[in-house]
Every structure is written in structure tokens, then in C-alpha cells.
């Protein structure tokens, strides 16, 4: 049985590599995420790893809303025994759901349908009778363009790097490697340091600010961001 399973895995991997169509029932979650391993930022990569660890060998066709609910219940703060004692916030589950949906969009050509799963944040907002603010890429670009020219680099970094506002505003020139195109975050919310790949848009936005000997968000005339 093990030899047969391994042989089928090799056959499926070869099909993926050569672009041959697969039977959707044989397509696992890990096979799809393997296609998407390039070009993800640090935050999305961590999210993808957590999803793959949970759903990895499950067939995509068998993953429904119930299976997603089981995963969502595993997210949150744990005690020393590994038991979830504080469930993850809606915003955190929403980030997982965004990447989860992107995996199904990647498998759409293989005949895999996206399960109908409601965003927890959207549900909360509707309960408060507030409007959900989701921007399309064009709308986000126009919004960034409306900022003052001195603030646009900050808005660009926030949009493309997935940094928290405080992490972005505390960036130091020494944390930015323009040659390697990486940003080092020394102090994050969870207390861990990390290095993230720099998006091309970020590189273009902060390149002019790195040409002089000053802090990343300090300007040539010595002024700050206050009006």
C-alpha cells in the first residue's frame, strides 16, 4: 500500500510539473500550496505554512466549511499543555481565510469549487450594521495617490509589506537592505524579530529616501510628518 501510494504521488507530481490535467479527487491541499510557494511575503508564507500543516494531505474536493471550522478552532493562544485558552480574533481568522481562499482560486482550473465560508469580520460588522470597507487594487492605488507626497512612501510600505503601523513607523535605515531587498523588523507585536522580502513597489517608494544620511521617515529639510 505504501509503495502504491508513493507511486501515485510521483505520478501526480509529474502531472503538475508537466502541466497535465489532474483528477480533482486526487489533488491535495499541499499540492496546490506547493505551486504558490514563490512570491509570497513573510506574513502570507507563515499563514500558508499553518494551513498546509493542517490541511496538507486532505483532498481539495473534501475540504468544506466544516473542515474550515475545525481549523479555525485550533487558532489562538495556548497554555503549556497546547490547549487553546483564548480563541483567535476575527481579524486573525480573516487573514487565514484570505489565504485559504487564494489556494482554492489557484485550484479553480482543476475543477475545485471554493466552499462557501463567511468571513468572521464581515459577520461582526454586519451585526453592528456598519459598512465593510474592502478596496479593489485600483481603488487602493488611487487612495495611496491621494496622500501627501511625503506620506505616500509610508502608505506604500503598509500596503505591500504587511507590516503593522508601529512596525512601519519605527523602521530604521539599518534595518533596510536595498541590495538584498529585505526589511528587518527587530521588534514585532509578538516579540519576535523577522526579515521580510521587499516588494518592488516598496523598493521604488523608499529608494529616494535612502539616498541621504537620514532616518527613513525623516526629510531633507529636517521636518517630520506633522503639518
mmCIF file of C-alpha atoms in Angstrom:
data_model
loop_
_atom_site.group_PDB
_atom_site.id
_atom_site.type_symbol
_atom_site.label_atom_id
_atom_site.label_comp_id
_atom_site.label_asym_id
_atom_site.label_seq_id
_atom_site.Cartn_x
_atom_site.Cartn_y
_atom_site.Cartn_z
ATOM 1 C CA UNK A 1 0.000 0.000 0.000
ATOM 2 C CA UNK A 2 2.845 2.382 0.839
ATOM 3 C CA UNK A 3 4.606 1.656 -2.447
ATOM 4 C CA UNK A 4 1.387 2.208 -4.381
ATOM 5 C CA UNK A 5 0.739 5.494 -2.532
ATOM 6 C CA UNK A 6 4.232 6.737 -3.231
ATOM 7 C CA UNK A 7 3.930 5.787 -6.906
ATOM 8 C CA UNK A 8 0.675 7.742 -7.198
ATOM 9 C CA UNK A 9 2.313 10.734 -5.527
ATOM 10 C CA UNK A 10 5.140 10.669 -8.054
ATOM 11 C CA UNK A 11 2.655 10.397 -10.924
ATOM 12 C CA UNK A 12 0.659 13.349 -9.651
ATOM 13 C CA UNK A 13 3.777 15.430 -9.070
ATOM 14 C CA UNK A 14 4.888 14.696 -12.623
ATOM 15 C CA UNK A 15 1.454 15.702 -13.922
ATOM 16 C CA UNK A 16 1.704 19.006 -12.060
ATOM 17 C CA UNK A 17 5.224 19.628 -13.304
ATOM 18 C CA UNK A 18 4.307 18.887 -16.911
ATOM 19 C CA UNK A 19 1.027 20.777 -16.787
ATOM 20 C CA UNK A 20 -1.132 17.720 -17.429
ATOM 21 C CA UNK A 21 -4.698 17.770 -16.049
ATOM 22 C CA UNK A 22 -5.308 16.002 -12.765
ATOM 23 C CA UNK A 23 -8.330 14.205 -11.430
ATOM 24 C CA UNK A 24 -9.682 16.676 -8.907
ATOM 25 C CA UNK A 25 -10.255 13.946 -6.323
ATOM 26 C CA UNK A 26 -6.515 13.283 -6.233
ATOM 27 C CA UNK A 27 -5.458 16.909 -5.758
ATOM 28 C CA UNK A 28 -4.372 17.599 -2.190
ATOM 29 C CA UNK A 29 -4.109 20.932 -0.416
ATOM 30 C CA UNK A 30 -0.314 20.581 -0.162
ATOM 31 C CA UNK A 31 -0.004 20.037 -3.921
ATOM 32 C CA UNK A 32 -1.720 23.350 -4.590
ATOM 33 C CA UNK A 33 0.211 25.334 -1.972
ATOM 34 C CA UNK A 34 3.427 23.961 -3.463
ATOM 35 C CA UNK A 35 2.551 25.796 -6.691
ATOM 36 C CA UNK A 36 2.133 29.034 -4.730
ATOM 37 C CA UNK A 37 5.349 28.931 -2.708
ATOM 38 C CA UNK A 38 7.037 31.673 -4.764
ATOM 39 C CA UNK A 39 6.362 35.378 -4.397
ATOM 40 C CA UNK A 40 4.602 35.367 -1.016
ATOM 41 C CA UNK A 41 5.521 37.891 1.648
ATOM 42 C CA UNK A 42 6.609 36.719 5.102
ATOM 43 C CA UNK A 43 3.207 37.064 6.699
ATOM 44 C CA UNK A 44 1.354 35.157 3.982
ATOM 45 C CA UNK A 45 4.076 32.482 3.972
ATOM 46 C CA UNK A 46 3.581 31.867 7.708
ATOM 47 C CA UNK A 47 -0.171 31.688 7.190
ATOM 48 C CA UNK A 48 0.269 29.263 4.288
ATOM 49 C CA UNK A 49 2.523 27.019 6.402
ATOM 50 C CA UNK A 50 -0.082 26.818 9.185
ATOM 51 C CA UNK A 51 -2.829 25.980 6.677
ATOM 52 C CA UNK A 52 -0.692 23.335 4.950
ATOM 53 C CA UNK A 53 0.223 21.708 8.254
ATOM 54 C CA UNK A 54 -3.474 21.283 8.986
ATOM 55 C CA UNK A 55 -4.940 20.520 5.542
ATOM 56 C CA UNK A 56 -1.832 19.229 3.751
ATOM 57 C CA UNK A 57 -2.829 15.685 2.743
ATOM 58 C CA UNK A 58 -6.554 16.330 2.537
ATOM 59 C CA UNK A 59 -8.091 16.214 -0.933
ATOM 60 C CA UNK A 60 -9.221 19.658 -2.028
ATOM 61 C CA UNK A 61 -12.621 18.299 -3.041
ATOM 62 C CA UNK A 62 -13.202 17.065 0.528
ATOM 63 C CA UNK A 63 -12.454 20.370 2.281
ATOM 64 C CA UNK A 64 -15.722 22.086 3.135
ATOM 65 C CA UNK A 65 -16.958 24.694 5.608
ATOM 66 C CA UNK A 66 -16.967 22.104 8.406
ATOM 67 C CA UNK A 67 -13.264 21.345 7.907
ATOM 68 C CA UNK A 68 -12.501 25.066 7.864
ATOM 69 C CA UNK A 69 -14.360 25.478 11.163
ATOM 70 C CA UNK A 70 -12.233 22.751 12.707
ATOM 71 C CA UNK A 71 -9.081 24.598 11.626
ATOM 72 C CA UNK A 72 -10.334 27.969 12.907
ATOM 73 C CA UNK A 73 -10.919 26.455 16.349
ATOM 74 C CA UNK A 74 -7.238 25.487 16.564
ATOM 75 C CA UNK A 75 -6.129 29.144 16.255
ATOM 76 C CA UNK A 76 -5.488 31.227 19.360
ATOM 77 C CA UNK A 77 -3.346 31.463 22.473
ATOM 78 C CA UNK A 78 -2.459 28.118 24.031
ATOM 79 C CA UNK A 79 -1.467 27.070 27.519
ATOM 80 C CA UNK A 80 1.596 24.982 28.339
ATOM 81 C CA UNK A 81 -0.354 21.819 27.501
ATOM 82 C CA UNK A 82 -1.171 23.041 23.993
ATOM 83 C CA UNK A 83 -4.852 23.677 24.694
ATOM 84 C CA UNK A 84 -6.400 26.779 23.128
ATOM 85 C CA UNK A 85 -7.375 29.014 26.051
ATOM 86 C CA UNK A 86 -8.040 32.223 24.115
ATOM 87 C CA UNK A 87 -9.586 31.914 20.625
ATOM 88 C CA UNK A 88 -8.071 33.977 17.825
ATOM 89 C CA UNK A 89 -9.697 37.302 16.993
ATOM 90 C CA UNK A 90 -11.933 37.674 13.968
ATOM 91 C CA UNK A 91 -9.271 39.731 12.193
ATOM 92 C CA UNK A 92 -6.734 36.911 12.631
ATOM 93 C CA UNK A 93 -9.135 34.254 11.314
ATOM 94 C CA UNK A 94 -9.905 36.585 8.408
ATOM 95 C CA UNK A 95 -6.219 36.620 7.396
ATOM 96 C CA UNK A 96 -6.172 32.819 7.363
ATOM 97 C CA UNK A 97 -9.403 32.770 5.360
ATOM 98 C CA UNK A 98 -7.969 35.164 2.765
ATOM 99 C CA UNK A 99 -5.019 32.838 2.072
ATOM 100 C CA UNK A 100 -7.267 29.749 2.298
ATOM 101 C CA UNK A 101 -9.481 31.189 -0.433
ATOM 102 C CA UNK A 102 -6.461 32.025 -2.589
ATOM 103 C CA UNK A 103 -5.495 28.322 -2.534
ATOM 104 C CA UNK A 104 -8.922 27.379 -3.882
ATOM 105 C CA UNK A 105 -8.701 30.078 -6.546
ATOM 106 C CA UNK A 106 -5.389 28.522 -7.620
ATOM 107 C CA UNK A 107 -7.147 25.129 -7.942
ATOM 108 C CA UNK A 108 -10.156 26.503 -9.823
ATOM 109 C CA UNK A 109 -8.780 25.304 -13.173
ATOM 110 C CA UNK A 110 -8.675 21.764 -11.758
ATOM 111 C CA UNK A 111 -12.423 21.817 -11.183
ATOM 112 C CA UNK A 112 -12.255 22.584 -7.448
ATOM 113 C CA UNK A 113 -15.050 24.794 -6.122
ATOM 114 C CA UNK A 114 -14.469 27.257 -3.297
ATOM 115 C CA UNK A 115 -16.518 26.288 -0.223
ATOM 116 C CA UNK A 116 -18.972 28.919 0.966
ATOM 117 C CA UNK A 117 -17.452 30.304 4.181
ATOM 118 C CA UNK A 118 -18.469 33.567 5.777
ATOM 119 C CA UNK A 119 -15.768 35.959 6.874
ATOM 120 C CA UNK A 120 -15.946 36.319 10.691
ATOM 121 C CA UNK A 121 -15.051 40.004 10.492
ATOM 122 C CA UNK A 122 -17.743 40.671 7.894
ATOM 123 C CA UNK A 123 -20.285 38.900 10.098
ATOM 124 C CA UNK A 124 -19.298 41.060 13.068
ATOM 125 C CA UNK A 125 -19.555 44.236 11.029
ATOM 126 C CA UNK A 126 -22.984 43.312 9.705
ATOM 127 C CA UNK A 127 -24.147 42.676 13.246
ATOM 128 C CA UNK A 128 -23.055 46.213 14.114
ATOM 129 C CA UNK A 129 -24.822 47.450 10.951
ATOM 130 C CA UNK A 130 -21.641 49.002 9.650
ATOM 131 C CA UNK A 131 -20.275 49.029 6.128
ATOM 132 C CA UNK A 132 -17.435 46.653 5.231
ATOM 133 C CA UNK A 133 -14.552 48.507 3.595
ATOM 134 C CA UNK A 134 -12.738 46.253 1.136
ATOM 135 C CA UNK A 135 -10.758 48.047 -1.564
ATOM 136 C CA UNK A 136 -10.026 46.688 -5.023
ATOM 137 C CA UNK A 137 -6.426 47.038 -6.216
ATOM 138 C CA UNK A 138 -7.243 50.073 -8.414
ATOM 139 C CA UNK A 139 -9.116 51.774 -5.575
ATOM 140 C CA UNK A 140 -6.214 51.143 -3.185
ATOM 141 C CA UNK A 141 -3.756 52.639 -5.679
ATOM 142 C CA UNK A 142 -5.907 55.753 -6.053
ATOM 143 C CA UNK A 143 -6.191 56.071 -2.283
ATOM 144 C CA UNK A 144 -2.401 55.960 -1.825
ATOM 145 C CA UNK A 145 -2.024 58.563 -4.579
ATOM 146 C CA UNK A 146 -4.244 60.997 -2.641
ATOM 147 C CA UNK A 147 -1.792 61.146 0.283
ATOM 148 C CA UNK A 148 0.704 63.959 0.645
ATOM 149 C CA UNK A 149 3.867 63.107 -1.326
ATOM 150 C CA UNK A 150 5.831 62.794 1.927
ATOM 151 C CA UNK A 151 3.358 60.279 3.353
ATOM 152 C CA UNK A 152 2.926 58.162 0.221
ATOM 153 C CA UNK A 153 6.057 56.026 0.914
ATOM 154 C CA UNK A 154 4.653 55.080 4.321
ATOM 155 C CA UNK A 155 1.262 54.182 2.837
ATOM 156 C CA UNK A 156 3.021 52.138 0.141
ATOM 157 C CA UNK A 157 5.044 50.164 2.702
ATOM 158 C CA UNK A 158 1.927 49.492 4.767
ATOM 159 C CA UNK A 159 0.047 48.298 1.688
ATOM 160 C CA UNK A 160 2.653 45.963 0.211
ATOM 161 C CA UNK A 161 4.700 44.675 3.188
ATOM 162 C CA UNK A 162 2.026 43.548 5.626
ATOM 163 C CA UNK A 163 3.691 45.452 8.482
ATOM 164 C CA UNK A 164 1.773 46.780 11.437
ATOM 165 C CA UNK A 165 1.585 50.572 11.629
ATOM 166 C CA UNK A 166 4.029 50.812 14.536
ATOM 167 C CA UNK A 167 6.497 48.428 12.872
ATOM 168 C CA UNK A 168 6.436 50.567 9.752
ATOM 169 C CA UNK A 169 6.817 53.913 11.525
ATOM 170 C CA UNK A 170 9.755 52.670 13.603
ATOM 171 C CA UNK A 171 11.809 51.483 10.617
ATOM 172 C CA UNK A 172 15.470 52.446 10.701
ATOM 173 C CA UNK A 173 17.790 52.727 7.689
ATOM 174 C CA UNK A 174 19.987 49.999 9.197
ATOM 175 C CA UNK A 175 17.028 47.587 9.024
ATOM 176 C CA UNK A 176 16.635 48.035 5.266
ATOM 177 C CA UNK A 177 18.868 46.226 2.784
ATOM 178 C CA UNK A 178 18.220 47.756 -0.614
ATOM 179 C CA UNK A 179 20.645 45.396 -2.363
ATOM 180 C CA UNK A 180 19.108 42.204 -0.957
ATOM 181 C CA UNK A 181 15.679 43.849 -0.983
ATOM 182 C CA UNK A 182 14.780 42.839 2.567
ATOM 183 C CA UNK A 183 13.406 44.619 5.627
ATOM 184 C CA UNK A 184 14.371 43.512 9.130
ATOM 185 C CA UNK A 185 11.700 44.018 11.804
ATOM 186 C CA UNK A 186 13.503 43.915 15.129
ATOM 187 C CA UNK A 187 10.520 44.251 17.447
ATOM 188 C CA UNK A 188 7.095 42.972 16.453
ATOM 189 C CA UNK A 189 3.853 42.686 18.401
ATOM 190 C CA UNK A 190 4.520 39.069 19.346
ATOM 191 C CA UNK A 191 8.087 39.864 20.437
ATOM 192 C CA UNK A 192 9.859 38.016 17.616
ATOM 193 C CA UNK A 193 12.210 39.566 15.075
ATOM 194 C CA UNK A 194 11.739 38.720 11.417
ATOM 195 C CA UNK A 195 13.054 39.580 7.953
ATOM 196 C CA UNK A 196 10.614 40.143 5.097
ATOM 197 C CA UNK A 197 11.209 40.351 1.352
ATOM 198 C CA UNK A 198 10.779 43.817 -0.100
ATOM 199 C CA UNK A 199 8.058 44.309 -2.695
ATOM 200 C CA UNK A 200 9.075 46.076 -5.908
ATOM 201 C CA UNK A 201 6.627 48.906 -5.161
ATOM 202 C CA UNK A 202 8.166 49.348 -1.718
ATOM 203 C CA UNK A 203 11.670 49.421 -3.173
ATOM 204 C CA UNK A 204 10.717 52.151 -5.640
ATOM 205 C CA UNK A 205 8.935 54.196 -2.963
ATOM 206 C CA UNK A 206 11.736 54.282 -0.374
ATOM 207 C CA UNK A 207 14.728 54.358 -2.727
ATOM 208 C CA UNK A 208 14.792 58.196 -2.823
ATOM 209 C CA UNK A 209 14.635 58.307 0.982
ATOM 210 C CA UNK A 210 17.693 56.063 1.305
ATOM 211 C CA UNK A 211 19.939 58.270 -0.814
ATOM 212 C CA UNK A 212 20.789 60.638 2.034
ATOM 213 C CA UNK A 213 22.165 60.096 5.527
ATOM 214 C CA UNK A 214 18.970 60.390 7.500
ATOM 215 C CA UNK A 215 16.347 58.262 9.229
ATOM 216 C CA UNK A 216 13.983 56.519 6.863
ATOM 217 C CA UNK A 217 10.963 58.789 7.535
ATOM 218 C CA UNK A 218 12.982 61.977 8.184
ATOM 219 C CA UNK A 219 13.103 64.558 5.412
ATOM 220 C CA UNK A 220 15.897 66.632 3.933
ATOM 221 C CA UNK A 221 14.581 69.892 5.416
ATOM 222 C CA UNK A 222 14.636 68.366 8.907
ATOM 223 C CA UNK A 223 10.848 68.382 9.250
ATOM 224 C CA UNK A 224 8.760 65.454 10.417
ATOM 225 C CA UNK A 225 5.335 64.191 9.397
ATOM 226 C CA UNK A 226 3.404 66.717 11.496
ATOM 227 C CA UNK A 227 1.745 69.544 9.456
#
